[in-house]
Short mmCIF file of C-alpha atoms and ligand atoms in Angstrom, two decimals:
data_model
loop_
_atom_site.label_atom_id
_atom_site.label_comp_id
_atom_site.label_asym_id
_atom_site.label_seq_id
_atom_site.Cartn_x
_atom_site.Cartn_y
_atom_site.Cartn_z
CA UNK A 1 136.72 292.08 19.54
CA UNK A 2 137.52 288.55 20.65
CA UNK A 3 141.00 289.36 21.83
CA UNK A 4 140.55 287.83 25.28
CA UNK A 5 139.51 284.47 23.92
CA UNK A 6 141.78 281.62 23.03
CA UNK A 7 142.66 281.13 19.40
CA UNK A 8 140.67 277.92 19.11
CA UNK A 9 137.53 279.61 20.40
CA UNK A 10 138.07 282.47 18.00
CA UNK A 11 138.08 280.19 15.01
CA UNK A 12 134.37 279.46 15.36
CA UNK A 13 133.43 282.93 16.57
CA UNK A 14 132.09 285.50 14.12
CA UNK A 15 134.57 287.26 11.88
CA UNK A 16 132.89 290.55 12.30
CA UNK A 17 129.69 292.34 13.18
CA UNK A 18 126.82 291.45 10.90
CA UNK A 19 126.47 294.17 8.29
CA UNK A 20 123.87 295.32 5.81
CA UNK A 21 125.12 296.20 2.33
CA UNK A 22 122.77 298.07 0.07
CA UNK A 23 122.89 299.02 -3.57
CA UNK A 24 120.76 302.02 -4.21
CA UNK A 25 119.89 302.82 -7.83
CA UNK A 26 123.20 301.60 -9.21
CA UNK A 27 123.83 302.23 -12.91
CA UNK A 28 127.06 301.58 -14.72
CA UNK A 29 128.64 301.84 -18.18
CA UNK A 30 132.15 300.90 -19.26
CA UNK A 31 134.04 303.65 -21.11
CA UNK A 32 133.34 301.73 -24.34
CA UNK A 33 129.77 302.91 -23.93
CA UNK A 34 127.50 299.93 -23.46
CA UNK A 35 125.33 300.05 -20.36
CA UNK A 36 126.11 297.18 -18.01
CA UNK A 37 123.84 297.95 -15.02
CA UNK A 38 120.66 299.96 -14.90
CA UNK A 39 119.15 301.25 -11.65
CA UNK A 40 119.86 298.16 -9.54
CA UNK A 41 118.49 298.49 -6.02
CA UNK A 42 119.14 295.58 -3.73
CA UNK A 43 120.25 294.93 -0.13
CA UNK A 44 122.08 292.03 1.48
CA UNK A 45 120.72 291.78 5.03
CA UNK A 46 122.98 291.18 8.05
CA UNK A 47 124.31 287.61 8.13
CA UNK A 48 122.45 286.39 5.06
CA UNK A 49 123.79 284.61 2.02
CA UNK A 50 122.38 286.43 -0.98
CA UNK A 51 122.92 284.73 -4.33
CA UNK A 52 123.29 286.99 -7.33
CA UNK A 53 122.08 284.92 -10.24
CA UNK A 54 122.02 285.70 -13.95
CA UNK A 55 123.21 284.57 -17.33
CA UNK A 56 126.71 285.36 -18.54
CA UNK A 57 127.06 289.08 -19.30
CA UNK A 58 124.16 290.18 -17.12
CA UNK A 59 126.42 292.40 -14.96
CA UNK A 60 127.02 290.22 -11.86
CA UNK A 61 130.80 290.67 -11.74
CA UNK A 62 130.48 294.41 -12.41
CA UNK A 63 128.09 294.79 -9.47
CA UNK A 64 130.53 292.97 -7.14
CA UNK A 65 133.45 295.06 -8.38
CA UNK A 66 131.49 298.25 -7.68
CA UNK A 67 130.75 297.06 -4.11
CA UNK A 68 134.40 296.14 -3.56
CA UNK A 69 135.61 299.53 -4.83
CA UNK A 70 137.55 298.33 -7.89
CA UNK A 71 134.99 299.79 -10.29
CA UNK A 72 132.94 302.99 -9.97
CA UNK A 73 129.26 303.29 -10.73
CA UNK A 74 127.96 306.01 -13.00
CA UNK A 75 124.93 306.65 -10.77
CA UNK A 76 123.61 305.47 -7.44
CA UNK A 77 124.96 304.78 -3.95
CA UNK A 78 126.56 301.91 -2.02
CA UNK A 79 125.73 301.98 1.66
CA UNK A 80 127.26 299.77 4.36
CA UNK A 81 125.32 299.94 7.64
CA UNK A 82 124.05 303.48 7.09
CA UNK A 83 127.49 304.63 5.98
CA UNK A 84 127.80 305.88 2.39
CA UNK A 85 130.87 304.17 0.95
CA UNK A 86 130.42 305.12 -2.69
CA UNK A 87 128.10 307.74 -4.13
CA UNK A 88 127.97 311.33 -5.28
CA UNK A 89 131.23 312.89 -4.05
CA UNK A 90 132.18 309.86 -1.93
CA UNK A 91 134.51 307.00 -2.80
CA UNK A 92 136.04 304.89 -0.06
CA UNK A 93 139.06 302.93 -1.34
CA UNK A 94 138.72 299.11 -1.27
CA UNK A 95 140.93 298.62 1.81
CA UNK A 96 138.71 300.91 3.91
CA UNK A 97 135.41 299.23 3.03
CA UNK A 98 135.51 296.09 5.19
CA UNK A 99 134.41 294.13 2.13
CA UNK A 100 136.25 290.94 1.12
CA UNK A 101 136.26 289.67 -2.46
CA UNK A 102 136.97 286.13 -3.65
CA UNK A 103 137.77 286.20 -7.35
CA UNK A 104 136.41 283.68 -9.84
CA UNK A 105 139.88 282.25 -10.56
CA UNK A 106 140.95 282.40 -6.84
CA UNK A 107 143.92 284.65 -7.88
CA UNK A 108 146.43 283.00 -5.49
CA UNK A 109 150.07 284.06 -5.83
CA UNK A 110 151.99 280.94 -6.95
CA UNK A 111 155.33 282.15 -5.58
CA UNK A 112 154.00 282.86 -2.08
CA UNK A 113 153.40 280.24 0.61
CA UNK A 114 149.82 279.57 1.57
CA UNK A 115 150.30 281.45 4.81
CA UNK A 116 151.74 284.45 2.96
CA UNK A 117 148.86 284.33 0.48
CA UNK A 118 146.39 284.52 3.35
CA UNK A 119 148.16 287.30 5.21
CA UNK A 120 148.67 289.34 2.05
CA UNK A 121 145.90 291.79 2.81
CA UNK A 122 146.67 292.20 6.51
CA UNK A 123 148.95 295.20 5.98
CA UNK A 124 147.57 297.18 8.94
CA UNK A 125 148.88 294.58 11.44
CA UNK A 126 152.38 293.86 12.70
CA UNK A 127 154.07 290.82 11.13
CA UNK A 128 153.34 288.67 14.19
CA UNK A 129 149.73 289.70 14.42
CA UNK A 130 149.26 289.21 10.69
CA UNK A 131 150.72 285.66 10.94
CA UNK A 132 148.43 284.90 13.88
CA UNK A 133 145.30 286.19 12.13
CA UNK A 134 146.23 284.35 8.93
CA UNK A 135 146.63 281.08 10.88
CA UNK A 136 143.20 281.62 12.41
CA UNK A 137 141.71 282.08 8.95
CA UNK A 138 143.51 278.93 7.71
CA UNK A 139 142.20 276.94 10.67
CA UNK A 140 138.73 278.17 9.85
CA UNK A 141 138.94 276.54 6.42
CA UNK A 142 140.76 273.47 7.80
CA UNK A 143 144.08 274.05 6.00
CA UNK A 144 146.42 275.12 8.81
CA UNK A 145 148.72 272.14 8.14
CA UNK A 146 149.45 273.53 4.67
CA UNK A 147 150.59 276.94 5.88
CA UNK A 148 154.18 276.51 4.64
CA UNK A 149 153.26 274.81 1.35
CA UNK A 150 152.71 276.49 -1.99
CA UNK A 151 149.40 276.74 -3.89
CA UNK A 152 150.35 274.22 -6.62
CA UNK A 153 150.27 271.32 -4.14
CA UNK A 154 146.60 271.95 -3.41
CA UNK A 155 143.53 270.59 -5.22
CA UNK A 156 141.10 273.06 -6.80
CA UNK A 157 138.78 272.79 -3.81
CA UNK A 158 141.61 273.50 -1.38
CA UNK A 159 142.77 276.49 -3.44
CA UNK A 160 139.25 277.83 -3.25
CA UNK A 161 139.39 277.50 0.56
CA UNK A 162 142.71 279.39 0.67
CA UNK A 163 141.12 282.18 -1.36
CA UNK A 164 138.23 282.14 1.10
CA UNK A 165 140.64 282.26 4.07
CA UNK A 166 142.47 285.20 2.50
CA UNK A 167 139.20 287.10 2.08
CA UNK A 168 138.08 286.23 5.64
CA UNK A 169 141.42 287.06 7.35
CA UNK A 170 140.79 290.83 7.66
CA UNK A 171 137.39 289.95 9.21
CA UNK A 172 135.30 291.73 6.62
CA UNK A 173 131.74 292.78 7.37
CA UNK A 174 130.68 291.57 3.92
CA UNK A 175 132.15 288.85 1.76
CA UNK A 176 131.65 288.86 -2.00
CA UNK A 177 132.32 285.67 -3.97
CA UNK A 178 132.37 285.66 -7.78
CA UNK A 179 131.34 282.26 -9.18
CA UNK A 180 133.46 280.57 -6.50
CA UNK A 181 132.71 277.02 -7.63
CA UNK A 182 132.81 277.37 -11.41
CA UNK A 183 136.46 276.23 -11.62
CA UNK A 184 135.83 272.99 -9.70
CA UNK A 185 134.91 269.70 -11.29
CA UNK A 186 131.37 268.57 -10.66
CA UNK A 187 132.26 265.82 -8.15
CA UNK A 188 134.06 268.36 -5.93
CA UNK A 189 131.42 271.04 -6.20
CA UNK A 190 128.87 269.60 -3.78
CA UNK A 191 131.39 269.14 -0.97
CA UNK A 192 133.11 272.48 -1.44
CA UNK A 193 129.75 274.26 -1.61
CA UNK A 194 128.61 272.69 1.64
CA UNK A 195 131.93 273.47 3.36
CA UNK A 196 131.87 277.06 2.16
CA UNK A 197 128.30 277.51 3.43
CA UNK A 198 129.38 276.17 6.85
CA UNK A 199 132.31 278.59 6.98
CA UNK A 200 130.10 281.52 5.98
CA UNK A 201 127.57 280.62 8.68
CA UNK A 202 130.28 280.35 11.33
CA UNK A 203 131.91 283.61 10.32
CA UNK A 204 128.52 285.31 10.40
CA UNK A 205 129.67 287.62 7.61
CA UNK A 206 127.03 288.86 5.22
CA UNK A 207 127.77 287.21 1.87
CA UNK A 208 126.90 287.83 -1.74
CA UNK A 209 127.64 284.78 -3.88
CA UNK A 210 127.53 285.14 -7.67
CA UNK A 211 126.45 282.22 -9.85
CA UNK A 212 124.89 281.56 -13.26
CA UNK A 213 123.47 278.23 -12.03
CA UNK A 214 119.91 278.36 -10.68
CA UNK A 215 120.29 275.13 -8.72
CA UNK A 216 123.47 276.40 -7.07
CA UNK A 217 121.64 279.62 -6.10
CA UNK A 218 118.80 277.56 -4.63
CA UNK A 219 121.23 275.44 -2.63
CA UNK A 220 123.32 278.30 -1.30
CA UNK A 221 121.14 281.38 -1.00
CA UNK A 222 118.85 282.51 1.78
CA UNK A 223 117.53 284.74 -0.98
CA UNK A 224 118.19 284.99 -4.69
CA UNK A 225 118.44 288.14 -6.82
CA UNK A 226 118.09 287.50 -10.53
CA UNK A 227 119.75 289.85 -13.02
CA UNK A 228 119.10 290.10 -16.73
CA UNK A 229 120.81 292.56 -19.11
CA UNK A 230 121.96 294.67 -16.16
CA UNK A 231 118.52 294.90 -14.62
CA UNK A 232 117.23 293.28 -11.46
CA UNK A 233 114.30 291.11 -12.53
CA UNK A 234 113.21 289.53 -9.23
CA UNK A 235 114.44 289.07 -5.64
CA UNK A 236 113.16 286.55 -3.14
CA UNK A 237 113.50 283.13 -1.57
CA UNK A 238 114.03 280.21 -3.96
CA UNK A 239 110.41 279.15 -3.53
CA UNK A 240 109.13 282.61 -4.50
CA UNK A 241 111.12 282.71 -7.70
CA UNK A 242 110.24 279.14 -8.60
CA UNK A 243 106.56 279.27 -7.75
CA UNK A 244 105.75 282.89 -8.59
CA UNK A 245 108.21 283.91 -11.31
CA UNK A 246 107.79 287.53 -12.41
CA UNK A 247 107.99 286.62 -16.08
CA UNK A 248 108.82 283.93 -18.59
CA UNK A 249 112.57 284.64 -18.31
CA UNK A 250 112.55 283.93 -14.55
CA UNK A 251 110.43 280.80 -15.03
CA UNK A 252 112.74 279.55 -17.78
CA UNK A 253 115.80 280.15 -15.62
CA UNK A 254 114.53 277.82 -12.91
CA UNK A 255 112.99 275.06 -15.00
CA UNK A 256 112.85 273.81 -18.56
CA UNK A 257 109.53 274.68 -20.11
CA UNK A 258 107.17 273.73 -22.94
CA UNK A 259 105.80 276.99 -24.31
CA UNK A 260 102.52 277.58 -26.16
CA UNK A 261 101.27 280.92 -27.34
CA UNK A 262 97.63 281.91 -27.66
CA UNK A 263 95.13 284.67 -27.11
CA UNK A 264 93.20 285.08 -23.86
CA UNK A 265 89.45 284.44 -24.39
CA UNK A 266 86.88 284.06 -21.62
CA UNK A 267 89.66 284.43 -19.01
CA UNK A 268 91.65 281.46 -20.28
CA UNK A 269 94.14 280.40 -22.97
CA UNK A 270 93.51 277.43 -25.24
CA UNK A 271 96.53 275.19 -25.92
CA UNK A 272 97.05 271.68 -27.31
CA UNK A 273 97.42 270.57 -23.66
CA UNK A 274 94.09 272.06 -22.62
CA UNK A 275 92.58 275.32 -21.48
CA UNK A 276 94.41 277.22 -18.73
CA UNK A 277 93.04 280.16 -16.69
CA UNK A 278 94.83 283.52 -17.13
CA UNK A 279 93.47 285.52 -14.17
CA UNK A 280 96.06 288.32 -14.46
CA UNK A 281 95.48 288.95 -18.17
CA UNK A 282 92.62 290.49 -20.09
CA UNK A 283 90.63 289.01 -22.93
CA UNK A 284 92.25 289.56 -26.32
CA UNK A 285 95.78 289.77 -24.85
CA UNK A 286 98.51 287.57 -26.37
CA UNK A 287 99.78 285.06 -23.81
CA UNK A 288 102.39 282.37 -23.32
CA UNK A 289 101.46 279.21 -21.43
CA UNK A 290 104.56 277.53 -19.98
CA UNK A 291 104.34 273.95 -18.73
CA UNK A 292 107.26 272.60 -16.72
CA UNK A 293 108.65 269.23 -17.78
CA UNK A 294 107.68 267.92 -14.33
CA UNK A 295 104.02 268.84 -14.93
CA UNK A 296 102.97 265.64 -16.69
CA UNK A 297 101.18 262.56 -15.50
CA UNK A 298 101.31 259.95 -18.21
CA UNK A 299 99.49 256.70 -18.27
CA UNK A 300 98.33 254.02 -20.67
CA UNK A 301 94.73 253.60 -19.55
CA UNK A 302 93.20 257.06 -20.05
CA UNK A 303 93.47 260.77 -19.34
CA UNK A 304 92.69 264.26 -20.58
CA UNK A 305 94.81 264.38 -23.75
CA UNK A 306 95.85 261.59 -26.10
CA UNK A 307 99.50 261.56 -27.16
CA UNK A 308 102.01 259.38 -28.98
CA UNK A 309 105.36 258.59 -27.41
CA UNK A 310 108.09 259.63 -29.87
CA UNK A 311 111.18 258.97 -27.76
CA UNK A 312 112.21 257.88 -24.28
CA UNK A 313 115.52 258.42 -22.50
CA UNK A 314 116.39 256.68 -19.25
CA UNK A 315 117.95 259.20 -16.81
CA UNK A 316 118.01 257.12 -13.62
CA UNK A 317 115.27 258.29 -11.27
CA UNK A 318 113.28 259.83 -14.08
CA UNK A 319 112.88 259.28 -17.79
CA UNK A 320 112.80 262.03 -20.41
CA UNK A 321 109.95 261.72 -22.89
CA UNK A 322 109.11 263.40 -26.17
CA UNK A 323 105.47 263.22 -27.13
CA UNK A 324 103.49 264.08 -30.24
CA UNK A 325 100.30 265.85 -29.18
CA UNK A 326 97.50 266.71 -31.65
CA UNK A 327 97.59 270.44 -32.47
CA UNK A 328 101.15 271.00 -31.13
CA UNK A 329 103.63 271.96 -33.83
CA UNK A 330 106.60 270.80 -31.71
CA UNK A 331 107.14 267.70 -29.64
CA UNK A 332 106.11 268.12 -26.01
CA UNK A 333 108.85 267.23 -23.49
CA UNK A 334 108.19 265.62 -20.12
CA UNK A 335 110.09 264.11 -17.20
CA UNK A 336 108.32 261.28 -15.40
CA UNK A 337 109.32 258.72 -12.79
CA UNK A 338 110.84 255.60 -14.29
CA UNK A 339 108.83 252.40 -14.15
CA UNK A 340 105.35 253.80 -14.76
CA UNK A 341 105.23 253.04 -18.46
CA UNK A 342 105.65 249.63 -20.03
CA UNK A 343 108.54 249.12 -22.49
CA UNK A 344 107.46 249.59 -26.09
CA UNK A 345 104.27 251.48 -25.36
CA UNK A 346 103.29 254.01 -28.06
CA UNK A 347 99.87 255.46 -27.30
CA UNK A 348 99.45 257.18 -23.94
CA UNK A 349 97.34 259.76 -22.14
CA UNK A 350 98.45 263.01 -20.53
CA UNK A 351 97.14 264.81 -17.47
CA UNK A 352 98.64 268.16 -16.56
CA UNK A 353 99.63 269.14 -12.99
CA UNK A 354 98.12 272.64 -12.52
CA UNK A 355 100.98 273.84 -10.22
CA UNK A 356 103.42 273.29 -13.08
CA UNK A 357 101.57 275.60 -15.49
CA UNK A 358 102.51 279.32 -15.64
CA UNK A 359 100.71 281.87 -17.75
CA UNK A 360 102.35 285.15 -18.82
CA UNK A 361 101.66 288.02 -21.15
CA UNK A 362 103.57 287.28 -24.36
CA UNK A 363 106.51 289.70 -24.20
CA UNK A 364 107.21 289.32 -27.91
CA UNK A 365 103.86 290.89 -28.66
CA UNK A 366 104.29 294.00 -26.49
CA UNK A 367 104.44 297.39 -28.21
CA UNK A 368 108.20 298.01 -28.61
CA UNK A 369 109.70 295.75 -31.31
CA UNK A 370 113.27 297.08 -30.73
CA UNK A 371 115.39 294.27 -29.18
CA UNK A 372 117.69 296.82 -27.54
CA UNK A 373 114.75 297.76 -25.35
CA UNK A 374 114.30 294.30 -23.89
CA UNK A 375 115.23 295.94 -20.54
CA UNK A 376 111.76 297.41 -20.23
CA UNK A 377 110.03 294.27 -21.20
CA UNK A 378 111.81 291.99 -18.75
CA UNK A 379 110.23 293.72 -15.77
CA UNK A 380 106.83 294.22 -17.41
CA UNK A 381 104.72 291.63 -15.65
CA UNK A 382 106.54 291.99 -12.28
P1 LIG B 401 128.65 288.67 -15.68
O1 LIG B 401 129.60 288.64 -14.52
O2 LIG B 401 127.21 288.61 -15.27
O3 LIG B 401 128.97 287.65 -16.74
P2 LIG B 401 129.91 291.21 -16.33
O4 LIG B 401 129.63 292.13 -15.19
O5 LIG B 401 131.25 290.61 -16.37
O6 LIG B 401 128.76 290.11 -16.41
O7 LIG B 401 129.73 291.97 -17.67
C1 LIG B 401 128.57 292.73 -17.98
C2 LIG B 401 128.73 293.33 -19.38
O8 LIG B 401 129.80 294.24 -19.41
C3 LIG B 401 129.00 292.29 -20.44
O9 LIG B 401 128.30 292.66 -21.59
C4 LIG B 401 130.49 292.43 -20.68
O10 LIG B 401 130.83 292.13 -22.00
C5 LIG B 401 130.75 293.89 -20.40
N1 LIG B 401 132.08 294.16 -19.83
C6 LIG B 401 132.64 293.53 -18.79
N2 LIG B 401 133.87 294.00 -18.49
C7 LIG B 401 134.10 294.99 -19.40
C8 LIG B 401 135.18 295.92 -19.64
N3 LIG B 401 136.25 295.91 -18.90
N4 LIG B 401 135.02 296.81 -20.67
C9 LIG B 401 133.90 296.84 -21.42
N5 LIG B 401 132.85 296.00 -21.26
C10 LIG B 401 132.95 295.10 -20.27
MG1 LIG B 402 131.17 287.33 -14.15
#
């Protein structure tokens, strides 16, 4: 579509039209029997970066493979811009889907030059055209000078960019990336993440990026979709998931928590850290009060709750505290700014920041005691 423009102008132009990819009631089981995905409905909107977040084994890779056409769902439909690409009676092969996939391990061919790696998927073009398009993709990721070299001369971050260039070369409408930064050492990660985000923005492709790291999802995603045990638990902007988590699992995925259980009485739950309102629960219901580690103000002069400092760890900007609180059977953990407490202090006072307190129905006390049915429970308070 940019054929009249010069190559240099094309490098920053969009790879493709912006597309919408939707998963409609996707379920999946491997032949071995276990259910990996259950009724996942989700859409990546045109041009957005959607992060698919979840613990290991939650079904993220399987969902990407189904979208790319290298795995088939057992129920549900995949729709790209109103076109059914996989569903009852329909299965478009991967090369006809306009969906690019970057594998977790980059999957570069060691015996092919970097240029040949990038033009590998451009089989529909003549050799000259394929070389031209591959060079454009390499320029996009800033590696055109390495075209004739082989993958082993590149750093991990550069190899990741070659894999990205290979996926972008056919100008896909949607780009899927499976844990693209997990193989990089932590010093490289920040830079490569920022570069990748720039390239995705410039290409204007819709992207789904898989990660198991909540902070990475918050940094990269316009929106985040959280999976647990093959079920979609919550979808929204980072702020939504952080501030209004659907359940304790979501809250715990985004921040470390101190948890207290108790029964709702008079519209509130009593804990060793005080009484917290439970407006969404009814009296008599079992509840969990979760207090983020950031939710503590600690001082030596006075406050709501007396506590004894059990341990302190200096972490740079903040220090990590463990506190003994009357009535709490475990030590309470807190993160506070360094420099507020004198060295050697033992007896302190705690005040709780209300925004860092979340109250949920206690899932462990719901009717079904069978752990295999944790699917149902995870969405309960959504
Ligand atoms: P994630 O990418 O979130 O770690 P996966 O989609 O890889 O999760 O896996 C989801 C579940 O499916 C896991 O329980 C995993 O053990 C199982 N699984 C993955 N691949 C296969 C396979 N080829 N055969 C059978 N089970 C599989
Ligand atoms: Mg995976």
